[in-house]
Structures are given as structure tokens and as C-alpha cells.
Short mmCIF file of C-alpha atoms in Angstrom, two decimals:
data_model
loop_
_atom_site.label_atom_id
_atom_site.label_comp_id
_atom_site.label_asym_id
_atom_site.label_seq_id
_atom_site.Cartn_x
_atom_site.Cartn_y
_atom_site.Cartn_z
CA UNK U 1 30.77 -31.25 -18.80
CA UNK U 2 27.93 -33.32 -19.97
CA UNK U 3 29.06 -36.48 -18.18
CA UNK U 4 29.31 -34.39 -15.56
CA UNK U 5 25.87 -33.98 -14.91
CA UNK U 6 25.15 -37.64 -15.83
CA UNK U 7 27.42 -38.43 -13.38
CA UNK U 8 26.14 -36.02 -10.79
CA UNK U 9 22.52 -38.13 -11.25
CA UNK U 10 24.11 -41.93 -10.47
CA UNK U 11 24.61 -43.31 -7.05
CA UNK U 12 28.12 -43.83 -5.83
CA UNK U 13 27.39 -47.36 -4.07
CA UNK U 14 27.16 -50.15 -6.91
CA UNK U 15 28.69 -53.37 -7.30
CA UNK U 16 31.48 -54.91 -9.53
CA UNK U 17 29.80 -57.35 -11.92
CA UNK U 18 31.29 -60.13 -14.08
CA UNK U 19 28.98 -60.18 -17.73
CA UNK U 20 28.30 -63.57 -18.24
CA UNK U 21 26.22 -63.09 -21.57
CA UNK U 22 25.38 -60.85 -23.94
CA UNK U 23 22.76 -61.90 -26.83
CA UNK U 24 20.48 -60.06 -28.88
CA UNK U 25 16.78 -59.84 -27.86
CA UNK U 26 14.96 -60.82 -31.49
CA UNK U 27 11.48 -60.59 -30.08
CA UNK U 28 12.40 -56.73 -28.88
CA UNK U 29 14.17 -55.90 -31.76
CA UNK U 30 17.42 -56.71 -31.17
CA UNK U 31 18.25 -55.02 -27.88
CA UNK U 32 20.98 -56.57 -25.85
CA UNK U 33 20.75 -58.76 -23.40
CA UNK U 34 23.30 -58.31 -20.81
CA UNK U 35 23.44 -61.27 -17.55
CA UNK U 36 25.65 -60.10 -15.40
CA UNK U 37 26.70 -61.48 -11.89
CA UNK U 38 27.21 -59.33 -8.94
CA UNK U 39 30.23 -60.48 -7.61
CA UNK U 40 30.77 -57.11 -4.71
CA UNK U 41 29.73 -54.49 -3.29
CA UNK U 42 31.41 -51.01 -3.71
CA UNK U 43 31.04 -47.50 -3.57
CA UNK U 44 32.87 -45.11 -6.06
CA UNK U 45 35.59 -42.78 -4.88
CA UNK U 46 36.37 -41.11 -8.02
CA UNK U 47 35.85 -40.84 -11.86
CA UNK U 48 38.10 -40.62 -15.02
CA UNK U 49 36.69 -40.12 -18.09
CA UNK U 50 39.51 -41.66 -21.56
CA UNK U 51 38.62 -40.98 -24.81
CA UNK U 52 36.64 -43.85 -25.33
CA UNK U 53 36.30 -45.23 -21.84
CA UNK U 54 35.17 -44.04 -17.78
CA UNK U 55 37.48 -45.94 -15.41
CA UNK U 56 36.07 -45.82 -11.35
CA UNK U 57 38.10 -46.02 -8.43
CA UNK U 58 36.28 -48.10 -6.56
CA UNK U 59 36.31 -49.07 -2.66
CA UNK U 60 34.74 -52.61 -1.36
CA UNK U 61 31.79 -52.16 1.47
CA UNK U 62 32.74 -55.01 3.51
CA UNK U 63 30.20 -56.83 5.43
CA UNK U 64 30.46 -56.87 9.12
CA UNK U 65 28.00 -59.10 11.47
CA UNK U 66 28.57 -58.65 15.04
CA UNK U 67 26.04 -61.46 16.71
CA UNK U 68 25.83 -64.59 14.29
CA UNK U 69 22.96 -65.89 16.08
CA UNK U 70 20.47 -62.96 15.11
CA UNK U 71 21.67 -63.13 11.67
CA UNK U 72 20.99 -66.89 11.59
CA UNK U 73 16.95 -66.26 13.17
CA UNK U 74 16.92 -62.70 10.61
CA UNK U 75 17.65 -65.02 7.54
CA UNK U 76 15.33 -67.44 8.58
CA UNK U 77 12.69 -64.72 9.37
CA UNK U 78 13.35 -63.15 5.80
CA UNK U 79 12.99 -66.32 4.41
CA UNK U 80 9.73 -67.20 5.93
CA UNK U 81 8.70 -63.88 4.29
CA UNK U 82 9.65 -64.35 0.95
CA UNK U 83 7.69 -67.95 1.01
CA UNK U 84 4.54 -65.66 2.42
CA UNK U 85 5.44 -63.30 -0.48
CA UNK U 86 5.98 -65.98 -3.51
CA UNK U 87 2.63 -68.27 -2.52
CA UNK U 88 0.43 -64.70 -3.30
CA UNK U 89 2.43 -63.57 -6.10
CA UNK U 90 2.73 -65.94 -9.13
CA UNK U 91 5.96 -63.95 -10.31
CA UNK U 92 7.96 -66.05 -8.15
CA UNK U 93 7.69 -69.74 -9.54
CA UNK U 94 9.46 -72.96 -7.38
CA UNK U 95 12.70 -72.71 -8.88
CA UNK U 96 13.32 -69.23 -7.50
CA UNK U 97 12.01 -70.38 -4.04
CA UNK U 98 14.18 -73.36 -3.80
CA UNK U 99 17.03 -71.15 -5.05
CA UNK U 100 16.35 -68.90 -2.25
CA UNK U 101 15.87 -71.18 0.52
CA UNK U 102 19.32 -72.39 -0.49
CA UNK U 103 20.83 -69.68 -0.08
CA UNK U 104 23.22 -69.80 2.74
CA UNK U 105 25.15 -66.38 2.70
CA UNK U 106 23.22 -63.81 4.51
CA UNK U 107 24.41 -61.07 1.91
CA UNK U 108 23.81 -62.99 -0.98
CA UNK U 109 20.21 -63.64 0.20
CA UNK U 110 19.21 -60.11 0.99
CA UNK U 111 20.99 -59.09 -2.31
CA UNK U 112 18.89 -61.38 -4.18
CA UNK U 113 15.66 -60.82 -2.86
CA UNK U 114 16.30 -57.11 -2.64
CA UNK U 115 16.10 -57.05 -6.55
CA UNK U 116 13.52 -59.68 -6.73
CA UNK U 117 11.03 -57.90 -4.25
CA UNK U 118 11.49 -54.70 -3.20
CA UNK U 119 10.50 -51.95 -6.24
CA UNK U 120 11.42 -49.15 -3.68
CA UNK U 121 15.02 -47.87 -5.17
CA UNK U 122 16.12 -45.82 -2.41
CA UNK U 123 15.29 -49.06 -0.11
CA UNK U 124 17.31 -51.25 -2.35
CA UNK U 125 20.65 -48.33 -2.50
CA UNK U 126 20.30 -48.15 1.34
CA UNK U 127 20.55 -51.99 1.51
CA UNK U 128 23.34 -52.25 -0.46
CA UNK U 129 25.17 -49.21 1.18
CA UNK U 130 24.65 -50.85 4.88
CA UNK U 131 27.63 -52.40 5.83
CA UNK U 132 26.27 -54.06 8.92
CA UNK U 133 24.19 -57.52 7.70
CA UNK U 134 22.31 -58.05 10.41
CA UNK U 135 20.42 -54.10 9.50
CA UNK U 136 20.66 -55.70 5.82
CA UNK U 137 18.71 -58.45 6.62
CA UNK U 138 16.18 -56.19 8.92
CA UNK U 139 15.79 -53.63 5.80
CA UNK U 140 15.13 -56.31 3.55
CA UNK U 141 12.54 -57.62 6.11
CA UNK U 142 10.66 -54.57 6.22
CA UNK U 143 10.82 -54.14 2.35
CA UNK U 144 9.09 -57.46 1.67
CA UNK U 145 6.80 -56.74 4.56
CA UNK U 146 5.84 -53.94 2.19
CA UNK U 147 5.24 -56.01 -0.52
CA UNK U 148 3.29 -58.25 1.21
CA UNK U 149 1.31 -55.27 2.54
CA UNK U 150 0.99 -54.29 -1.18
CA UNK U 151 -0.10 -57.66 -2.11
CA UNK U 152 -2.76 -57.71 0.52
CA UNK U 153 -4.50 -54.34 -0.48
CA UNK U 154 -4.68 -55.15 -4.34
CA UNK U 155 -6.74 -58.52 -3.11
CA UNK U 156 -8.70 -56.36 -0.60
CA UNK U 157 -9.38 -54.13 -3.77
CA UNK U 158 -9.80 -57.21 -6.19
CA UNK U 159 -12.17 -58.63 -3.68
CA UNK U 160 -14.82 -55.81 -3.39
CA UNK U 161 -14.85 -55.17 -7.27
CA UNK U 162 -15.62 -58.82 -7.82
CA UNK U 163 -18.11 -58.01 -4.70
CA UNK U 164 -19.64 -55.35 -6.39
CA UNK U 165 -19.59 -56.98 -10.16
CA UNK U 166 -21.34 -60.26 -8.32
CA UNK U 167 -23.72 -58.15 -6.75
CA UNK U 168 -24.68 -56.22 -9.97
CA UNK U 169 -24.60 -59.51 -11.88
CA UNK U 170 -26.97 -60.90 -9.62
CA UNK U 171 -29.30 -57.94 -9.43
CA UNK U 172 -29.35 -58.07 -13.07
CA UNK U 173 -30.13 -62.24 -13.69
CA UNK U 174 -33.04 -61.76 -10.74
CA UNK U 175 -34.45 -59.16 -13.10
CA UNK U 176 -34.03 -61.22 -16.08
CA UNK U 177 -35.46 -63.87 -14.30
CA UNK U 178 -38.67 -61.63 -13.18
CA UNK U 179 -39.13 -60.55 -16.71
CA UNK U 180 -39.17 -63.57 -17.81
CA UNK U 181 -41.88 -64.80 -15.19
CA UNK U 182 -43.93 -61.59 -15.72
CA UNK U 183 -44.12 -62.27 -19.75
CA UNK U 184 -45.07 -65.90 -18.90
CA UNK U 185 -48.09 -64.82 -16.94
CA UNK U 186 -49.15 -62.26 -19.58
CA UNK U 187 -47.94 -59.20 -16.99
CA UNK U 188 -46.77 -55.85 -17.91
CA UNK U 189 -42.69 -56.34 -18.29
CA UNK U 190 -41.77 -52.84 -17.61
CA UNK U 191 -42.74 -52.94 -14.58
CA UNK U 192 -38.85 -54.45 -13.40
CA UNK U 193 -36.68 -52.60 -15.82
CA UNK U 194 -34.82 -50.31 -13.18
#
């Protein structure tokens, strides 16, 4: 009954994963590290629950793309993004933008950069549900258009807190400065201390 309800609280669309590694984490005391590779898509039909295991039936979601010519301008398009995206975000270093501009496979791109960029879960389930690539590709679009929209409101932000702080900063050294002057000339000092 009580895998039940864990069960009842884990989406039914996943993927079958090969583990590549698993090594212990010394510098966070000792947790596993699992690397896995997603190798498909699928969405769980059923659940048996052994003694000391949880088998799923398990059916593929197989990718369909009916116009290979939008797919080929979509990847390009969510390509361009993701450069936009990795030249304001230092998270994503060359390697991982030469990796994805490699990419070829129109799945395996928008699976990649659908873990990579877009924090929104029930974006990222409804991407991997979608069966049509071409709609992939546009989902994944819109989440890093998100992100980018994210990224450009924390530098708005960033920007009129410096503002401010330079501002302040300034106010403050002009004083400093007028003090300064005032004492030289034998003036009374207070006189500036707002």
C-alpha cells in the first residue's frame, strides 16, 4: 500500500537508461554517483512490485516528424538559442556548446538541452511525452526563450542595484571629499554630514 502512494506521485513517461557508472561522492560523504545514459523514451503501462524488486511494463514513445524541412530550420533555431543562452550564463562552458552544436538528432538535441536549460518540470515531462519532434523542438524553443527571459531580468535587476550602490557610493566619496575641503579651510564639517 505504501508504494502505492509513491507510485501514485511519479510520472508514467520516463526513459530506459543504461548506468554507465556508479562511484562514491567522497567530498559529499559518500553518496553515489550514478551516470546514466538515456537510451529511450517510454511511458509505463503497469507496475509489479517482487520481494526485493519493481519490474515496469514499459511502452516506447516513438518519434514521428512529418515535414523534415521545419525540423531542420527548428533545430537550427533552437540552437541559435542555446548559443544566446550559454554566452549570458557561465554554467554552460565550450565543451557543452560544441557538444550541442554537434548534435545531429533532433530528439537527442531537445533531450539534452531540455535537462540542461529548462528548470520548469512539467515543461521538461511534456517534452518528453510529445511524440511529434517538430512540437519537441518548438517546446524546447519556448523553454529556453524562458530562460533567456530569466537571464535578462536578473541583469536588469543586477544592473539597477549596482545603479543604486554607484550612486550611493558616489554621494558618499563627494561628501568625503567636501569634508575634507571644509576641514582644510578651517570650516564647520558638520555642515555635509547628511
Amino acid at each position: 500500500e505504501a508504494s502505492d502512494n509513491f507510485w501514485a506521485n511519479v510520472s508514467h513517461i520516463g526513459c530506459i537508461a543504461r548506468i554507465k557508472s556508479i562511484q562514491p561522492d567522497r567530498a559529499n560523504g559518500g553518496v553515489l554517483k550514478v551516470l546514466i545514459e538515456g537510451k529511450t523514451r517510454v511511458r509505463v503501462n503497469g507496475i509489479t512490485y517482487g520481494k526485493n524488486f519493481i519490474t515496469c511494463e514499459v511502452e516506447e514513445i516513438a518519434s514521428i516528424c512529418e515535414d523534415k524541412e521545419e525540423q531542420g530550420i527548428l533545430m537550427s533555431n533552437l540552437k541559435e538559442k542555446f548559443v544566446e543562452l550559454s554566452a549570458s550564463d557561465r554554467r554552460y562552458n565550450a565543451e557543452i556548446v560544441r557538444m550541442i552544436g554537434g548534435l545531429n538528432d533532433a530528439d537527442a538535441l531537445v533531450d539534452s538541452l531540455s535537462v540542461l536549460c529548462i528548470k520548469d518540470q512539467d515543461l521538461q515531462l511534456k517534452i518528453l511525452e510529445e511524440s511529434d519532434t517538430n512540437k519537441r523542438l518548438e517546446m524546447a524553443i519556448g523553454g529556453i526563450n524562458k530562460a533567456l527571459d530569466i537571464v535578462a531580468l536578473n541583469k536588469a535587476i543586477s544592473e539597477r542595484v549596482k545603479q543604486g550602490m554607484d550612486k550611493n557610493q558616489k554621494e558618499y566619496y563627494l561628501r568625503e571629499q567636501m569634508k575634507a575641503i571644509s576641514s582644510e579651510l578651517g570650516e564647520d564639517e558638520n555642515e555635509f554630514d547628511e
